[in-house]
PDB file of C-alpha atoms in Angstrom:
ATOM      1  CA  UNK A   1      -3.227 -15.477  17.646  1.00 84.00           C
ATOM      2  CA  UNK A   2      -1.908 -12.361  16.576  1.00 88.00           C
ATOM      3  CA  UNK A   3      -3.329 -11.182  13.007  1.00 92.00           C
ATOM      4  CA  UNK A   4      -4.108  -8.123  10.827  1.00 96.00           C
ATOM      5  CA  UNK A   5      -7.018  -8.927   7.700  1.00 97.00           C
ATOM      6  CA  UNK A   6      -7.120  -5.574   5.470  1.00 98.00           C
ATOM      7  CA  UNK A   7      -9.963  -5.645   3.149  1.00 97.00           C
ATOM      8  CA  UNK A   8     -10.602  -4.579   0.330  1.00 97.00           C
ATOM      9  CA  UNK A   9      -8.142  -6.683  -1.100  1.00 96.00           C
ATOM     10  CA  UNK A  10      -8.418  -4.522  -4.660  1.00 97.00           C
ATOM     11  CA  UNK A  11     -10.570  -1.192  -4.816  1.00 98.00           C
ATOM     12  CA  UNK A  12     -11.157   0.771  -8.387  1.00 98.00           C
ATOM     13  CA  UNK A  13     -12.259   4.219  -7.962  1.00 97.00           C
ATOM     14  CA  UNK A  14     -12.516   7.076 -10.520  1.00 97.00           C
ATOM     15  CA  UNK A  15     -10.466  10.030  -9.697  1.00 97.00           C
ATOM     16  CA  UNK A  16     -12.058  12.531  -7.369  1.00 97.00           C
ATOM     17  CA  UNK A  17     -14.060   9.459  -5.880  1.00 97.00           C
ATOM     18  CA  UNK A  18     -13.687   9.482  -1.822  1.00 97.00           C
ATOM     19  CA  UNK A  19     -13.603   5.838  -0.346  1.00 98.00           C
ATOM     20  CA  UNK A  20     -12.052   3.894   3.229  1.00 98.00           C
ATOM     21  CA  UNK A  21      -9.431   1.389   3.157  1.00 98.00           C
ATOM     22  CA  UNK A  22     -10.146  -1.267   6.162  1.00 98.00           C
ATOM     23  CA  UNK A  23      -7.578  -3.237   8.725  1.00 98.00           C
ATOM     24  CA  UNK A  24      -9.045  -4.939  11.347  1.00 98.00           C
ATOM     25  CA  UNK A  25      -6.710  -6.374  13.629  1.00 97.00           C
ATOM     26  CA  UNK A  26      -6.146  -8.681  16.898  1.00 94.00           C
ATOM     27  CA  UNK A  27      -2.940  -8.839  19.086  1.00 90.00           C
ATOM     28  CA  UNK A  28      -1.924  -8.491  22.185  1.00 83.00           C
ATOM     29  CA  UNK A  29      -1.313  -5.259  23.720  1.00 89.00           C
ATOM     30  CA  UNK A  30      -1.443  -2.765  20.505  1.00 91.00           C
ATOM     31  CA  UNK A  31       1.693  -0.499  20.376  1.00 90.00           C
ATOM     32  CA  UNK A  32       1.304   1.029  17.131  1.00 92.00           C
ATOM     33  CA  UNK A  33      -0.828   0.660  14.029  1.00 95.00           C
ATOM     34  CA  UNK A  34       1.115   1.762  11.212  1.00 96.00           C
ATOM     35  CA  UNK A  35       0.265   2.207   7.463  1.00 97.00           C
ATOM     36  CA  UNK A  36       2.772   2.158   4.463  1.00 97.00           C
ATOM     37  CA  UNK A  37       2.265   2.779   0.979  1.00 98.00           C
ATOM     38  CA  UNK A  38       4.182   0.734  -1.609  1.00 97.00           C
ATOM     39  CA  UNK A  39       4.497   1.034  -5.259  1.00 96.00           C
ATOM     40  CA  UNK A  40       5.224  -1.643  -7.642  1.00 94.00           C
ATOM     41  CA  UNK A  41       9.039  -2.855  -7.616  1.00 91.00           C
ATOM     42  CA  UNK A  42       9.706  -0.503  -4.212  1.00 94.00           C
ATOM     43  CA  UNK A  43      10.017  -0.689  -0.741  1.00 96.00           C
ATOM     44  CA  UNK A  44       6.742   0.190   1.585  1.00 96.00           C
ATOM     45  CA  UNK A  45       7.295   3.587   2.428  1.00 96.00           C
ATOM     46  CA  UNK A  46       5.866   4.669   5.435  1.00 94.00           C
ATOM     47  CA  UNK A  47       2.573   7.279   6.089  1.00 96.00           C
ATOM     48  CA  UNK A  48       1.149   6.926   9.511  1.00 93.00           C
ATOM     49  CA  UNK A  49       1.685   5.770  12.962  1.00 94.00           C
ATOM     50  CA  UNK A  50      -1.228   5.918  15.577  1.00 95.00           C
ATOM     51  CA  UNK A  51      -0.966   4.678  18.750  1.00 92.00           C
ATOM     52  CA  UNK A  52      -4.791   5.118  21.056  1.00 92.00           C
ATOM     53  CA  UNK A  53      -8.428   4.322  19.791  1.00 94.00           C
ATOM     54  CA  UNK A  54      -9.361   7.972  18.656  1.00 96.00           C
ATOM     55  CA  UNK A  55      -6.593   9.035  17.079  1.00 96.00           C
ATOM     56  CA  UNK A  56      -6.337  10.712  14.024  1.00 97.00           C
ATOM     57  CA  UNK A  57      -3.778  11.113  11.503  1.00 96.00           C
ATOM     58  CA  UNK A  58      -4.297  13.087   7.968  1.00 96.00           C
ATOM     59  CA  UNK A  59      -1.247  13.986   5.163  1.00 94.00           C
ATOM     60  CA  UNK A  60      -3.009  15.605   1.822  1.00 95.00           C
ATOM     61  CA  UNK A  61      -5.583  13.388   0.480  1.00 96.00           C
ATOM     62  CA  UNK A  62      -5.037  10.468   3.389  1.00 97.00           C
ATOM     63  CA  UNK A  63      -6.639  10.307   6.998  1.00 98.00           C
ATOM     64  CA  UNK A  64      -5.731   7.402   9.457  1.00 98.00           C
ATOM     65  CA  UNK A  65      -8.577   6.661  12.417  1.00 98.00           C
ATOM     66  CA  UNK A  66      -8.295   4.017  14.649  1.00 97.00           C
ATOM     67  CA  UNK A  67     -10.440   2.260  17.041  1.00 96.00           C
ATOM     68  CA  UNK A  68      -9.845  -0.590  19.230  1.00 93.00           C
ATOM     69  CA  UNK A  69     -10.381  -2.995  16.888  1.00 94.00           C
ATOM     70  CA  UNK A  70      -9.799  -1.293  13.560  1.00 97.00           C
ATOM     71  CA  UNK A  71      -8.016   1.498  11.384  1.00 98.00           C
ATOM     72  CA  UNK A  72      -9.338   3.104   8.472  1.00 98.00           C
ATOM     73  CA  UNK A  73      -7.747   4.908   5.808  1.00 98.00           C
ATOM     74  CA  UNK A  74      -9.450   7.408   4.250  1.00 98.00           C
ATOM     75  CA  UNK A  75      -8.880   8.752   0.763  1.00 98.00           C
ATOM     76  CA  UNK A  76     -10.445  11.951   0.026  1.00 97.00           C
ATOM     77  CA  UNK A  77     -11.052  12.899  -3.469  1.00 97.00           C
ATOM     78  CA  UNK A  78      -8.155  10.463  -5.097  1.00 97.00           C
ATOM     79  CA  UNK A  79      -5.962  11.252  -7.985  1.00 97.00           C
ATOM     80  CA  UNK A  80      -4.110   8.992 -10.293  1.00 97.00           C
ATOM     81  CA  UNK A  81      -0.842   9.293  -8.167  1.00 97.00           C
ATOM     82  CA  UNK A  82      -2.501   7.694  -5.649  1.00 97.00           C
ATOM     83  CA  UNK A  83      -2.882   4.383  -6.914  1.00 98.00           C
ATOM     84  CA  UNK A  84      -0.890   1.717  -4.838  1.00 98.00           C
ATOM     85  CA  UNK A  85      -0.817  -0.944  -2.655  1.00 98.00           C
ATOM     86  CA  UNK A  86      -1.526   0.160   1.329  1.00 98.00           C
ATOM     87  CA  UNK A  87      -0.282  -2.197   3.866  1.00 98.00           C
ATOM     88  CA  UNK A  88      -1.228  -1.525   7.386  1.00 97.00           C
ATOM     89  CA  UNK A  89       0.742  -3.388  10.207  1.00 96.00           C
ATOM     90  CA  UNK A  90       0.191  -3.461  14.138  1.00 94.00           C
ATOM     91  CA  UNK A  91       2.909  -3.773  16.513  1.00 91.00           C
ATOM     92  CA  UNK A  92       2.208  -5.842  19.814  1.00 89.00           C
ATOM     93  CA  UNK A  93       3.675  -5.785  23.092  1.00 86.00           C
ATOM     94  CA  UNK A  94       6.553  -7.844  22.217  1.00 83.00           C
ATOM     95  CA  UNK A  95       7.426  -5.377  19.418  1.00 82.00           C
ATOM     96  CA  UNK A  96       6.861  -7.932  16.968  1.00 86.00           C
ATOM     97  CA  UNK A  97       4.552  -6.356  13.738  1.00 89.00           C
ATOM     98  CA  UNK A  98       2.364  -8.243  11.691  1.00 93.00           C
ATOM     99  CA  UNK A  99       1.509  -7.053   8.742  1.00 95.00           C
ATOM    100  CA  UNK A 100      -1.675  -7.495   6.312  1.00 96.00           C
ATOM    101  CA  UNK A 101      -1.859  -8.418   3.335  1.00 96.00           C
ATOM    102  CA  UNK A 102      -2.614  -5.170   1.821  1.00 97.00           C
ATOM    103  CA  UNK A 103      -5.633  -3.269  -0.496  1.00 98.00           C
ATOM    104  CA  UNK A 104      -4.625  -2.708  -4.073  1.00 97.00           C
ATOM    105  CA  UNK A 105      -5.784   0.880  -5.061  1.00 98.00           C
ATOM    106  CA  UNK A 106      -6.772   1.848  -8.440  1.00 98.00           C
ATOM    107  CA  UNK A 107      -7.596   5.420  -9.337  1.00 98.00           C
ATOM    108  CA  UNK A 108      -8.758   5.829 -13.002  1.00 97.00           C
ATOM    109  CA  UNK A 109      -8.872   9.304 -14.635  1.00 95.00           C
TER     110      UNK A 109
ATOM    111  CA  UNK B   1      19.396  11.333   4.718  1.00 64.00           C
ATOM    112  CA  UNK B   2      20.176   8.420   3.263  1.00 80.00           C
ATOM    113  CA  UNK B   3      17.458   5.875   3.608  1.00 93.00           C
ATOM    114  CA  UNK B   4      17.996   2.117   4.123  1.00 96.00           C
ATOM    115  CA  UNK B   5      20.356   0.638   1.498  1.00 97.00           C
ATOM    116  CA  UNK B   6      19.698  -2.926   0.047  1.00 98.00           C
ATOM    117  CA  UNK B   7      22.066  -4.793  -2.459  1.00 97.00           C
ATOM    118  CA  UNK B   8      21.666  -6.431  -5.448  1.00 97.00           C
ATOM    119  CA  UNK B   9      18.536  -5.034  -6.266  1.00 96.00           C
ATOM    120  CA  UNK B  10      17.764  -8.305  -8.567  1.00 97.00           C
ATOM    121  CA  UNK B  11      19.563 -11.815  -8.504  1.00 97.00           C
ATOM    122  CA  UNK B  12      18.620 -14.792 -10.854  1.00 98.00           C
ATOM    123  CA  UNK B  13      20.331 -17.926  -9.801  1.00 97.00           C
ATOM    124  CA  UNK B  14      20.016 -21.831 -10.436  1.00 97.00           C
ATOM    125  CA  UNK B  15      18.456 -23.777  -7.708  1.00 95.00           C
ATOM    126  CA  UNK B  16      20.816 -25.208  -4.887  1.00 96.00           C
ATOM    127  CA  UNK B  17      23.130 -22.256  -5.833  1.00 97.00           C
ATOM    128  CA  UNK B  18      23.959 -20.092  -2.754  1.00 97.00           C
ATOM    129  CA  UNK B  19      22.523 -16.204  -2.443  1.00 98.00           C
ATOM    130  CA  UNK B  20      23.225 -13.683  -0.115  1.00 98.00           C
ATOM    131  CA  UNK B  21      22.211 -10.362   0.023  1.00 97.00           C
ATOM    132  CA  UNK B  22      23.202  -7.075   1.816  1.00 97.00           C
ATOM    133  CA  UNK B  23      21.388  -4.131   3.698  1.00 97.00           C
ATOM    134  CA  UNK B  24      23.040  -0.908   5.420  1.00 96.00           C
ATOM    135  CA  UNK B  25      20.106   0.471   7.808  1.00 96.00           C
ATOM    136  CA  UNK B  26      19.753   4.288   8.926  1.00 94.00           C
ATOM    137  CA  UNK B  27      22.362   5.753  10.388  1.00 92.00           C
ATOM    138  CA  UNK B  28      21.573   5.309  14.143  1.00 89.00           C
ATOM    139  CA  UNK B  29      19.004   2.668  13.825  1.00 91.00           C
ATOM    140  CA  UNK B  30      19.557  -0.005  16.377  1.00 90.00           C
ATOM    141  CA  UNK B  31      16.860  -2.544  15.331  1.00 92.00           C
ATOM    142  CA  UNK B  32      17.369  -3.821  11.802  1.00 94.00           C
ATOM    143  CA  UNK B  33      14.718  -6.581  10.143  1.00 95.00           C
ATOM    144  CA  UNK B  34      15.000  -8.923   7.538  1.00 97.00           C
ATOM    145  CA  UNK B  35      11.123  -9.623   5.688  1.00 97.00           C
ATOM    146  CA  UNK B  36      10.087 -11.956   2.709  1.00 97.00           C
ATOM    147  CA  UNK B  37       7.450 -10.837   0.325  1.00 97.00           C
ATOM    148  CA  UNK B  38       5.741 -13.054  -1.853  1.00 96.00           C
ATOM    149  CA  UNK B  39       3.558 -11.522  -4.470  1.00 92.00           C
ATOM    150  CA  UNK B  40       0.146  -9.840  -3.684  1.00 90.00           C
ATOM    151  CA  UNK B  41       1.054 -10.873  -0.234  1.00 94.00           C
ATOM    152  CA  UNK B  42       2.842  -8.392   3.065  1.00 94.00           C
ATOM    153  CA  UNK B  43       5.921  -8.592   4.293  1.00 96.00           C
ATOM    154  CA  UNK B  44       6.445 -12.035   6.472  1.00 95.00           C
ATOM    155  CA  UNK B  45       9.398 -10.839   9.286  1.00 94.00           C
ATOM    156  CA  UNK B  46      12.244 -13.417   8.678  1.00 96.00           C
ATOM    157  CA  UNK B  47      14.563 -12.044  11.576  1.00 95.00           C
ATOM    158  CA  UNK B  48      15.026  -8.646  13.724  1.00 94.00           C
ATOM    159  CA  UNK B  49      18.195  -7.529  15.209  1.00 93.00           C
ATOM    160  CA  UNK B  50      18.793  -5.153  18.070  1.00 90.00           C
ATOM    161  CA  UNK B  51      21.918  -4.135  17.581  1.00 90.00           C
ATOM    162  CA  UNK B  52      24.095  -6.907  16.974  1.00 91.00           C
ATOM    163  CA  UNK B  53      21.324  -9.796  18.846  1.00 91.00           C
ATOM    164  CA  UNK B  54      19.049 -11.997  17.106  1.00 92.00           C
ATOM    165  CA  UNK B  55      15.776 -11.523  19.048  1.00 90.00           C
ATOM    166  CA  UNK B  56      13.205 -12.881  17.227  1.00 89.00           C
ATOM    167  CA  UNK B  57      14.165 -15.464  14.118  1.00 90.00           C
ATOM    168  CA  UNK B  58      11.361 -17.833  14.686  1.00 87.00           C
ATOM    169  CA  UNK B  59      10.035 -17.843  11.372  1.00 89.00           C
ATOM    170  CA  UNK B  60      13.644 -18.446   9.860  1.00 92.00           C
ATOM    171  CA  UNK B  61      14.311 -21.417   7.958  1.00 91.00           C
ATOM    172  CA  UNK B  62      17.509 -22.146   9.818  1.00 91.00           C
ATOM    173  CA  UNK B  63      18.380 -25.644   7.750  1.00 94.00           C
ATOM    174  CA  UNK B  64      18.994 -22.915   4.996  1.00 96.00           C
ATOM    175  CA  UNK B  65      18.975 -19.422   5.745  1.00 96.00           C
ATOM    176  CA  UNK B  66      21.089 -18.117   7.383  1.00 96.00           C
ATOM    177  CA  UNK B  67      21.832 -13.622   8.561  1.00 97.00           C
ATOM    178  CA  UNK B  68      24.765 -11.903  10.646  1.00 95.00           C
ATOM    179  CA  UNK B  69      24.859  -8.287  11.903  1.00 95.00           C
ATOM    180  CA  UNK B  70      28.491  -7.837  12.861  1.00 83.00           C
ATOM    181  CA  UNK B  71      29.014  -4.520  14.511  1.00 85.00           C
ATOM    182  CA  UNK B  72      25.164  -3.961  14.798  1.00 83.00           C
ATOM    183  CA  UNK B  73      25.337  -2.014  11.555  1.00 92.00           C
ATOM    184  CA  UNK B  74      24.963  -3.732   8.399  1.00 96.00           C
ATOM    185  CA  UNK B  75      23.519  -6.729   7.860  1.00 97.00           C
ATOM    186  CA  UNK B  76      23.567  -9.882   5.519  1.00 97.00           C
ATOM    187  CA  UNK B  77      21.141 -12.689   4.615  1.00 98.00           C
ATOM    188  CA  UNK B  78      22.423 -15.871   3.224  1.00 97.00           C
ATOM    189  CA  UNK B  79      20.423 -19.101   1.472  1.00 97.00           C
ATOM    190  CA  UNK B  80      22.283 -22.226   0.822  1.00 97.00           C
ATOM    191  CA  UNK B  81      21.065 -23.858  -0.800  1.00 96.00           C
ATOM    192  CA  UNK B  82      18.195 -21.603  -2.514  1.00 96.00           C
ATOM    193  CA  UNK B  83      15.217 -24.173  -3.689  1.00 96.00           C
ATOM    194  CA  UNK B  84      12.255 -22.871  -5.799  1.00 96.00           C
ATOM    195  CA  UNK B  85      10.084 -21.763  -3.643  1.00 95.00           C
ATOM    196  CA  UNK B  86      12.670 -18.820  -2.437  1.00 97.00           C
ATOM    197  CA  UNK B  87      11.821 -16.950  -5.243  1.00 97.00           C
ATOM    198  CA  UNK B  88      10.427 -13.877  -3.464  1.00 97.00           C
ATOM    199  CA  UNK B  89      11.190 -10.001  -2.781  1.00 97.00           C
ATOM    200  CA  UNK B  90      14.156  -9.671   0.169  1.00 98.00           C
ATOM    201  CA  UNK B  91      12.754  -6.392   2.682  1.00 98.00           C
ATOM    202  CA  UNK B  92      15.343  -4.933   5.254  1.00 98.00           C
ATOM    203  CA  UNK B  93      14.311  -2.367   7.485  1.00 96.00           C
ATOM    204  CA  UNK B  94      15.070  -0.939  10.340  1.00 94.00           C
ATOM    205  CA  UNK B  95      13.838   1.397  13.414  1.00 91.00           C
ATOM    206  CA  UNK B  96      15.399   3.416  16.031  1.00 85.00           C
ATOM    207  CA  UNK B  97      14.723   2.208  19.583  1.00 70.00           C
ATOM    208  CA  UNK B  98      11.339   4.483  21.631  1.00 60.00           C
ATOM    209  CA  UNK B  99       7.258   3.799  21.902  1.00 52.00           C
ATOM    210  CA  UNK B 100       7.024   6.665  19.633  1.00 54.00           C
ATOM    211  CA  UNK B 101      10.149   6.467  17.264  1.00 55.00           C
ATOM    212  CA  UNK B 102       9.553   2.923  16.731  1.00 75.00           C
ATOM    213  CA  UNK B 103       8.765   3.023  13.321  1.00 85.00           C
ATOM    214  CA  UNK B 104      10.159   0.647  10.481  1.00 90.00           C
ATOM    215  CA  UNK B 105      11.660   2.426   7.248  1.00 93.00           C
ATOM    216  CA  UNK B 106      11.909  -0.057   4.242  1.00 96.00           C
ATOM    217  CA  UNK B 107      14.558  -0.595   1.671  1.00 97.00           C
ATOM    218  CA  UNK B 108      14.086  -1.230  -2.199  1.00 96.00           C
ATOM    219  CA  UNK B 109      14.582  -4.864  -1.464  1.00 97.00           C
ATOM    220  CA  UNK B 110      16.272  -7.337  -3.553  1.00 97.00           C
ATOM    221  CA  UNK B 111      13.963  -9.645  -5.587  1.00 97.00           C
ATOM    222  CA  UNK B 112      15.218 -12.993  -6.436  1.00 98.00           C
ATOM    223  CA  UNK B 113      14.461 -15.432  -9.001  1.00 97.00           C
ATOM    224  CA  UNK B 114      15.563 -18.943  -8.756  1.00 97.00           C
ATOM    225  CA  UNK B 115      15.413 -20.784 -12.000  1.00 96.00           C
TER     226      UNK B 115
END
């Protein structure tokens, strides 16, 4: 069965604190691991696509890796803005995406 | 460019009342999807559309809901009758057809409350 498990499910960090976000996934035939961002009362909005075990991905503070059985997201010295929700979401071979259930980010000042 | 348009933004109706709500995708977007989001929870894929084809509505509740994509532009989602447990946040999105442009852009959604 096709799934995605993110964990942490809630992370607190204190600004300028670096941490990884996790999404470990299983389905068949990965074409495309993708990570959003959303904020409360909005739409995900998107951040990253990656597409072969290697690849890298980085916009300001955030770097996407991904391996053949996970992604991480990276978040290098976080500020306040940066507190959200990040979903991740992998796309199998019958372009169907499932999506995790997502890490609530906290960055205090 | 305009991103992917979702209306009402919030709805608060009586159970067994009927809903629907509305979604205009990117301009040029062929594949358009309807999610559900329940709190502290992702997005659960309720339908996808290319172009004006239902591909993939497994996980639709067809005694109730109920979506049309005439033209293979905008789109509309329908419950009736809504029960309690629809109370939820409404996602459309859509994606332009490729391996590498296939990547979903999310609207505001439409969060509904049924009383």
């Amino acid at each position: 069965e096709d799934q995605v498990t993110q964990s942490p499910e809630a992370l607190r960090l204190q600004e300028g604190e670096s941490s990884s976000l996790n999404c470990s996934y299983t389905v068949s035939g990965l074409r495309g691991l993708f990570w959003y961002r959303q904020d409360p009362g909005k739409g995900p909005e998107f951040l990253f696509t990656l597409y072969s075990a290697g690849e890298e991905k980085e916009k300001e503070r955030l770097k996407a890796t991904l391996t053949k059985k996970e992604s991480f997201l990276h978040i290098t010295a976080p500020k306040p803005e940066d507190s959200a929700t990040y979903l991740c979401a992998a796309r199998n071979t019958g372009n169907q995406f499932y999506f995790g259930t997502g890490t609530s980010l906290t960055v205090i000042p | 460019e305009a991103g992917v348009v979702q209306s009402p933004r919030y709805k608060i109706i009586e159970k067994k009342q009927p809903v629907a709500f509305w979604c205009n995708p990117i301009s040029g977007h062929n594949t358009l999807y309807w999610y559900l989001q329940n709190l502290g929870q992702g997005p659960e894929l309720l339908i996808r559309y290319e172009n004006e084809e239902a591909v993939d509505d497994s996980q639709l509740p067809k005694d109730r809901f109920s979506a049309e994509r005439l033209k293979g532009v905008d789109s509309t989602l329908k419950i009736q009758p809504a029960e309690l447990g629809d109370s939820a946040v409404y996602l459309c999105a859509s994606s332009s057809r490729g391996e590498s442009t296939d990547t979903q852009y999310f609207g505001p959604g439409t969060r509904l409350t049924v009383l």
